[in-house]
Amino acid sequence: MANLLKRRRPVLFTVLGAAVATGVAAYAYTRRQLHAPLETVPHVDLHKYMGLWYEVARLPIRYEKDCQHVTAQYKLRPDGKVSVRNTCHKEGLNGPAEVANGTARVVDAATNAKLKVSFFWPFEGDYWVLDLDHSDYRYALVGTPSRENLWLLSRTPHMERNRRDMLVGKARDLGFNVDQLIFTPQPIDGKP
């Protein structure tokens, strides 16, 4: 009897592993079906998108815990990729700055609205432009297709309330949990 169990143990582990893998795949498929596919803006002019952006709001994310005065600086590289420099201040608006440098690459050349960003090779995250001020590139709504990450960005430290509310409403309509939004403290214009 003990010999029989020894011979069947690998089969039992294989069956158990297959059952877990099937469950994970079914969960992922069901989660994707809860929302329509996430649509991006029709086109992003990368040259106009480059420069400094202030984070107005975000969904909670581990690496931005307790961050204030958050900014993102984008610079187009000669190879077509984008240099990313994210800055977060801890312990207050003028607290010590933590900087993360990364690289983004366009994954949808037809629109330039879908990028992959990497801060730690080989890991990449989605960066999809969901709404954008096409006239002046003054604001952007950026998220991930999983709807777990969301950022409201502005060229100035503060965004007009009606514009912010419009972007939050759009994010809600797209299936993001905007009740979890964190509104990022930023310095007052003209002051540090």
PDB file of C-alpha atoms in Angstrom:
ATOM      1  CA  MET A   1       0.000   0.000   0.000  1.00  0.00           C
ATOM      2  CA  ALA A   2       2.811   2.448   0.870  1.00  0.00           C
ATOM      3  CA  ASN A   3       4.425   1.675  -2.483  1.00  0.00           C
ATOM      4  CA  LEU A   4       1.199   2.491  -4.287  1.00  0.00           C
ATOM      5  CA  LEU A   5       0.986   5.898  -2.564  1.00  0.00           C
ATOM      6  CA  LYS A   6       4.611   6.667  -3.454  1.00  0.00           C
ATOM      7  CA  ARG A   7       3.919   5.958  -7.129  1.00  0.00           C
ATOM      8  CA  ARG A   8       0.722   8.054  -7.154  1.00  0.00           C
ATOM      9  CA  ARG A   9       2.109  11.061  -5.242  1.00  0.00           C
ATOM     10  CA  PRO A  10       3.593  12.741  -8.387  1.00  0.00           C
ATOM     11  CA  VAL A  11       0.256  12.241 -10.168  1.00  0.00           C
ATOM     12  CA  LEU A  12      -1.628  13.807  -7.250  1.00  0.00           C
ATOM     13  CA  PHE A  13       0.690  16.838  -7.231  1.00  0.00           C
ATOM     14  CA  THR A  14       0.277  17.216 -10.987  1.00  0.00           C
ATOM     15  CA  VAL A  15      -3.521  17.070 -10.724  1.00  0.00           C
ATOM     16  CA  LEU A  16      -3.502  19.525  -7.819  1.00  0.00           C
ATOM     17  CA  GLY A  17      -1.228  21.923  -9.757  1.00  0.00           C
ATOM     18  CA  ALA A  18      -3.474  21.714 -12.822  1.00  0.00           C
ATOM     19  CA  ALA A  19      -6.547  22.447 -10.708  1.00  0.00           C
ATOM     20  CA  VAL A  20      -4.915  25.524  -9.151  1.00  0.00           C
ATOM     21  CA  ALA A  21      -3.731  26.769 -12.566  1.00  0.00           C
ATOM     22  CA  THR A  22      -7.239  26.309 -13.995  1.00  0.00           C
ATOM     23  CA  GLY A  23      -8.737  28.226 -11.084  1.00  0.00           C
ATOM     24  CA  VAL A  24      -6.296  31.114 -11.512  1.00  0.00           C
ATOM     25  CA  ALA A  25      -6.976  31.271 -15.254  1.00  0.00           C
ATOM     26  CA  ALA A  26     -10.753  31.217 -14.681  1.00  0.00           C
ATOM     27  CA  TYR A  27     -10.476  34.012 -12.111  1.00  0.00           C
ATOM     28  CA  ALA A  28      -8.386  36.162 -14.483  1.00  0.00           C
ATOM     29  CA  TYR A  29     -10.820  35.552 -17.347  1.00  0.00           C
ATOM     30  CA  THR A  30     -13.828  36.445 -15.188  1.00  0.00           C
ATOM     31  CA  ARG A  31     -12.131  39.602 -13.917  1.00  0.00           C
ATOM     32  CA  ARG A  32     -11.406  40.725 -17.495  1.00  0.00           C
ATOM     33  CA  GLN A  33     -15.037  40.165 -18.457  1.00  0.00           C
ATOM     34  CA  LEU A  34     -16.360  42.503 -15.721  1.00  0.00           C
ATOM     35  CA  HIS A  35     -15.445  45.572 -17.780  1.00  0.00           C
ATOM     36  CA  ALA A  36     -15.391  46.456 -21.427  1.00  0.00           C
ATOM     37  CA  PRO A  37     -11.896  46.674 -22.907  1.00  0.00           C
ATOM     38  CA  LEU A  38     -10.192  49.872 -21.790  1.00  0.00           C
ATOM     39  CA  GLU A  39      -9.968  52.470 -24.542  1.00  0.00           C
ATOM     40  CA  THR A  40      -7.157  54.970 -24.823  1.00  0.00           C
ATOM     41  CA  VAL A  41      -7.061  58.360 -26.517  1.00  0.00           C
ATOM     42  CA  PRO A  42      -6.766  58.168 -30.326  1.00  0.00           C
ATOM     43  CA  HIS A  43      -3.297  59.719 -30.422  1.00  0.00           C
ATOM     44  CA  VAL A  44      -0.542  61.102 -28.172  1.00  0.00           C
ATOM     45  CA  ASP A  45       2.065  63.464 -29.608  1.00  0.00           C
ATOM     46  CA  LEU A  46       5.048  62.279 -27.582  1.00  0.00           C
ATOM     47  CA  HIS A  47       6.962  65.524 -28.136  1.00  0.00           C
ATOM     48  CA  LYS A  48       4.115  67.546 -26.599  1.00  0.00           C
ATOM     49  CA  TYR A  49       3.664  64.996 -23.776  1.00  0.00           C
ATOM     50  CA  MET A  50       7.271  65.303 -22.622  1.00  0.00           C
ATOM     51  CA  GLY A  51       8.165  67.530 -19.676  1.00  0.00           C
ATOM     52  CA  LEU A  52       7.067  67.906 -16.071  1.00  0.00           C
ATOM     53  CA  TRP A  53       3.722  66.584 -14.781  1.00  0.00           C
ATOM     54  CA  TYR A  54       2.303  66.941 -11.263  1.00  0.00           C
ATOM     55  CA  GLU A  55       0.316  64.106  -9.736  1.00  0.00           C
ATOM     56  CA  VAL A  56      -3.115  65.418  -8.719  1.00  0.00           C
ATOM     57  CA  ALA A  57      -4.510  62.064  -7.555  1.00  0.00           C
ATOM     58  CA  ARG A  58      -3.743  58.348  -7.640  1.00  0.00           C
ATOM     59  CA  LEU A  59      -5.119  55.011  -6.591  1.00  0.00           C
ATOM     60  CA  PRO A  60      -3.127  53.529  -3.689  1.00  0.00           C
ATOM     61  CA  ILE A  61       0.071  51.903  -4.809  1.00  0.00           C
ATOM     62  CA  ARG A  62       2.736  50.417  -2.557  1.00  0.00           C
ATOM     63  CA  TYR A  63       5.704  52.353  -3.890  1.00  0.00           C
ATOM     64  CA  GLU A  64       3.921  55.713  -3.472  1.00  0.00           C
ATOM     65  CA  LYS A  65       2.892  55.151   0.141  1.00  0.00           C
ATOM     66  CA  ASP A  66       2.952  58.445   2.090  1.00  0.00           C
ATOM     67  CA  CYS A  67       4.170  60.390  -0.966  1.00  0.00           C
ATOM     68  CA  GLN A  68       3.464  64.106  -1.315  1.00  0.00           C
ATOM     69  CA  HIS A  69       4.523  66.621  -3.959  1.00  0.00           C
ATOM     70  CA  VAL A  70       4.778  63.836  -6.541  1.00  0.00           C
ATOM     71  CA  THR A  71       6.041  64.712 -10.011  1.00  0.00           C
ATOM     72  CA  ALA A  72       6.934  62.836 -13.176  1.00  0.00           C
ATOM     73  CA  GLN A  73       9.457  64.162 -15.669  1.00  0.00           C
ATOM     74  CA  TYR A  74       9.434  62.626 -19.158  1.00  0.00           C
ATOM     75  CA  LYS A  75      12.159  63.092 -21.771  1.00  0.00           C
ATOM     76  CA  LEU A  76      12.194  61.589 -25.256  1.00  0.00           C
ATOM     77  CA  ARG A  77      15.415  59.732 -26.012  1.00  0.00           C
ATOM     78  CA  PRO A  78      17.094  59.500 -29.445  1.00  0.00           C
ATOM     79  CA  ASP A  79      16.152  55.783 -29.633  1.00  0.00           C
ATOM     80  CA  GLY A  80      12.427  56.626 -29.345  1.00  0.00           C
ATOM     81  CA  LYS A  81      12.118  55.468 -25.754  1.00  0.00           C
ATOM     82  CA  VAL A  82      11.169  57.803 -22.904  1.00  0.00           C
ATOM     83  CA  SER A  83      13.279  58.535 -19.831  1.00  0.00           C
ATOM     84  CA  VAL A  84      11.082  58.656 -16.732  1.00  0.00           C
ATOM     85  CA  ARG A  85      12.020  60.399 -13.485  1.00  0.00           C
ATOM     86  CA  ASN A  86       9.441  60.120 -10.696  1.00  0.00           C
ATOM     87  CA  THR A  87       9.945  62.205  -7.563  1.00  0.00           C
ATOM     88  CA  CYS A  88       8.102  61.764  -4.269  1.00  0.00           C
ATOM     89  CA  HIS A  89       8.593  63.792  -1.105  1.00  0.00           C
ATOM     90  CA  LYS A  90       8.219  62.009   2.218  1.00  0.00           C
ATOM     91  CA  GLU A  91       7.460  63.647   5.579  1.00  0.00           C
ATOM     92  CA  GLY A  92       5.807  66.687   3.995  1.00  0.00           C
ATOM     93  CA  LEU A  93       5.824  68.828   0.862  1.00  0.00           C
ATOM     94  CA  ASN A  94       9.439  69.855   1.407  1.00  0.00           C
ATOM     95  CA  GLY A  95      10.546  66.581   2.937  1.00  0.00           C
ATOM     96  CA  PRO A  96      13.315  64.389   1.598  1.00  0.00           C
ATOM     97  CA  ALA A  97      12.851  63.482  -2.063  1.00  0.00           C
ATOM     98  CA  GLU A  98      12.861  59.899  -3.255  1.00  0.00           C
ATOM     99  CA  VAL A  99      13.620  59.598  -6.953  1.00  0.00           C
ATOM    100  CA  ALA A 100      12.928  56.630  -9.217  1.00  0.00           C
ATOM    101  CA  ASN A 101      14.394  56.575 -12.727  1.00  0.00           C
ATOM    102  CA  GLY A 102      12.971  54.356 -15.407  1.00  0.00           C
ATOM    103  CA  THR A 103      12.367  53.892 -19.102  1.00  0.00           C
ATOM    104  CA  ALA A 104       9.146  53.689 -21.083  1.00  0.00           C
ATOM    105  CA  ARG A 105       8.586  52.266 -24.523  1.00  0.00           C
ATOM    106  CA  VAL A 106       5.604  52.663 -26.832  1.00  0.00           C
ATOM    107  CA  VAL A 107       3.756  49.391 -27.457  1.00  0.00           C
ATOM    108  CA  ASP A 108       1.056  50.814 -29.758  1.00  0.00           C
ATOM    109  CA  ALA A 109       2.823  52.918 -32.418  1.00  0.00           C
ATOM    110  CA  ALA A 110      -0.491  53.733 -34.129  1.00  0.00           C
ATOM    111  CA  THR A 111      -1.616  55.860 -31.154  1.00  0.00           C
ATOM    112  CA  ASN A 112       1.421  56.227 -28.848  1.00  0.00           C
ATOM    113  CA  ALA A 113      -1.187  55.948 -26.061  1.00  0.00           C
ATOM    114  CA  LYS A 114      -0.048  52.575 -24.695  1.00  0.00           C
ATOM    115  CA  LEU A 115       3.371  52.327 -23.102  1.00  0.00           C
ATOM    116  CA  LYS A 116       5.275  49.904 -20.924  1.00  0.00           C
ATOM    117  CA  VAL A 117       7.329  51.437 -18.113  1.00  0.00           C
ATOM    118  CA  SER A 118      10.198  49.735 -16.353  1.00  0.00           C
ATOM    119  CA  PHE A 119      11.950  50.871 -13.189  1.00  0.00           C
ATOM    120  CA  PHE A 120      13.475  47.456 -12.458  1.00  0.00           C
ATOM    121  CA  TRP A 121      14.427  45.351 -15.451  1.00  0.00           C
ATOM    122  CA  PRO A 122      12.894  42.977 -16.553  1.00  0.00           C
ATOM    123  CA  PHE A 123       9.643  44.051 -14.882  1.00  0.00           C
ATOM    124  CA  GLU A 124       7.324  46.357 -16.824  1.00  0.00           C
ATOM    125  CA  GLY A 125       4.018  48.005 -16.048  1.00  0.00           C
ATOM    126  CA  ASP A 126       1.295  49.369 -18.286  1.00  0.00           C
ATOM    127  CA  TYR A 127       0.882  53.114 -18.782  1.00  0.00           C
ATOM    128  CA  TRP A 128      -2.191  53.883 -20.882  1.00  0.00           C
ATOM    129  CA  VAL A 129      -3.282  57.448 -21.653  1.00  0.00           C
ATOM    130  CA  LEU A 130      -7.066  57.407 -21.184  1.00  0.00           C
ATOM    131  CA  ASP A 131      -7.840  61.113 -21.490  1.00  0.00           C
ATOM    132  CA  LEU A 132      -5.751  64.063 -22.552  1.00  0.00           C
ATOM    133  CA  ASP A 133      -6.050  67.770 -23.205  1.00  0.00           C
ATOM    134  CA  HIS A 134      -5.233  67.503 -26.903  1.00  0.00           C
ATOM    135  CA  SER A 135      -5.062  71.263 -27.417  1.00  0.00           C
ATOM    136  CA  ASP A 136      -2.407  72.167 -24.832  1.00  0.00           C
ATOM    137  CA  TYR A 137      -1.493  68.906 -23.060  1.00  0.00           C
ATOM    138  CA  ARG A 138      -2.367  70.525 -19.706  1.00  0.00           C
ATOM    139  CA  TYR A 139      -3.899  67.402 -18.106  1.00  0.00           C
ATOM    140  CA  ALA A 140      -3.898  63.635 -18.550  1.00  0.00           C
ATOM    141  CA  LEU A 141      -5.710  60.623 -17.123  1.00  0.00           C
ATOM    142  CA  VAL A 142      -3.451  57.563 -17.067  1.00  0.00           C
ATOM    143  CA  GLY A 143      -4.322  54.038 -15.985  1.00  0.00           C
ATOM    144  CA  THR A 144      -3.704  50.352 -16.429  1.00  0.00           C
ATOM    145  CA  PRO A 145      -5.988  47.869 -18.201  1.00  0.00           C
ATOM    146  CA  SER A 146      -6.351  45.919 -14.935  1.00  0.00           C
ATOM    147  CA  ARG A 147      -7.927  49.106 -13.494  1.00  0.00           C
ATOM    148  CA  GLU A 148      -5.735  48.747 -10.398  1.00  0.00           C
ATOM    149  CA  ASN A 149      -3.599  51.836 -11.091  1.00  0.00           C
ATOM    150  CA  LEU A 150      -4.782  55.320 -11.984  1.00  0.00           C
ATOM    151  CA  TRP A 151      -3.175  58.759 -12.049  1.00  0.00           C
ATOM    152  CA  LEU A 152      -4.593  62.231 -12.689  1.00  0.00           C
ATOM    153  CA  LEU A 153      -1.781  64.421 -13.975  1.00  0.00           C
ATOM    154  CA  SER A 154      -1.504  68.156 -14.527  1.00  0.00           C
ATOM    155  CA  ARG A 155       1.146  70.548 -15.798  1.00  0.00           C
ATOM    156  CA  THR A 156       0.522  72.679 -12.712  1.00  0.00           C
ATOM    157  CA  PRO A 157       0.523  71.597  -9.042  1.00  0.00           C
ATOM    158  CA  HIS A 158      -3.254  72.031  -8.819  1.00  0.00           C
ATOM    159  CA  MET A 159      -6.097  71.309 -11.218  1.00  0.00           C
ATOM    160  CA  GLU A 160      -9.361  73.201 -11.574  1.00  0.00           C
ATOM    161  CA  ARG A 161     -12.035  71.455  -9.529  1.00  0.00           C
ATOM    162  CA  ASN A 162     -14.460  71.006 -12.447  1.00  0.00           C
ATOM    163  CA  ARG A 163     -11.717  69.456 -14.616  1.00  0.00           C
ATOM    164  CA  ARG A 164     -10.678  67.158 -11.777  1.00  0.00           C
ATOM    165  CA  ASP A 165     -14.286  66.096 -11.183  1.00  0.00           C
ATOM    166  CA  MET A 166     -14.737  65.421 -14.910  1.00  0.00           C
ATOM    167  CA  LEU A 167     -11.650  63.163 -14.979  1.00  0.00           C
ATOM    168  CA  VAL A 168     -12.726  61.342 -11.807  1.00  0.00           C
ATOM    169  CA  GLY A 169     -16.155  60.780 -13.379  1.00  0.00           C
ATOM    170  CA  LYS A 170     -14.585  59.409 -16.534  1.00  0.00           C
ATOM    171  CA  ALA A 171     -12.393  57.062 -14.483  1.00  0.00           C
ATOM    172  CA  ARG A 172     -15.484  55.848 -12.605  1.00  0.00           C
ATOM    173  CA  ASP A 173     -17.263  55.198 -15.902  1.00  0.00           C
ATOM    174  CA  LEU A 174     -14.235  53.210 -17.091  1.00  0.00           C
ATOM    175  CA  GLY A 175     -14.489  50.920 -14.051  1.00  0.00           C
ATOM    176  CA  PHE A 176     -11.810  52.345 -11.747  1.00  0.00           C
ATOM    177  CA  ASN A 177     -12.538  52.372  -7.998  1.00  0.00           C
ATOM    178  CA  VAL A 178     -12.365  56.148  -7.616  1.00  0.00           C
ATOM    179  CA  ASP A 179     -13.626  55.933  -4.021  1.00  0.00           C
ATOM    180  CA  GLN A 180     -10.058  54.850  -3.189  1.00  0.00           C
ATOM    181  CA  LEU A 181      -8.413  57.900  -4.833  1.00  0.00           C
ATOM    182  CA  ILE A 182      -5.714  59.692  -2.873  1.00  0.00           C
ATOM    183  CA  PHE A 183      -5.491  63.404  -3.682  1.00  0.00           C
ATOM    184  CA  THR A 184      -1.812  64.270  -3.680  1.00  0.00           C
ATOM    185  CA  PRO A 185      -0.718  67.269  -1.577  1.00  0.00           C
ATOM    186  CA  GLN A 186       1.204  69.701  -3.772  1.00  0.00           C
ATOM    187  CA  PRO A 187       2.831  73.074  -2.998  1.00  0.00           C
ATOM    188  CA  ILE A 188       0.847  76.262  -3.475  1.00  0.00           C
ATOM    189  CA  ASP A 189       1.716  78.079  -6.734  1.00  0.00           C
ATOM    190  CA  GLY A 190       4.635  80.405  -6.256  1.00  0.00           C
ATOM    191  CA  LYS A 191       5.677  78.805  -2.962  1.00  0.00           C
ATOM    192  CA  PRO A 192       8.007  75.869  -2.316  1.00  0.00           C
TER     193      PRO A 192
END
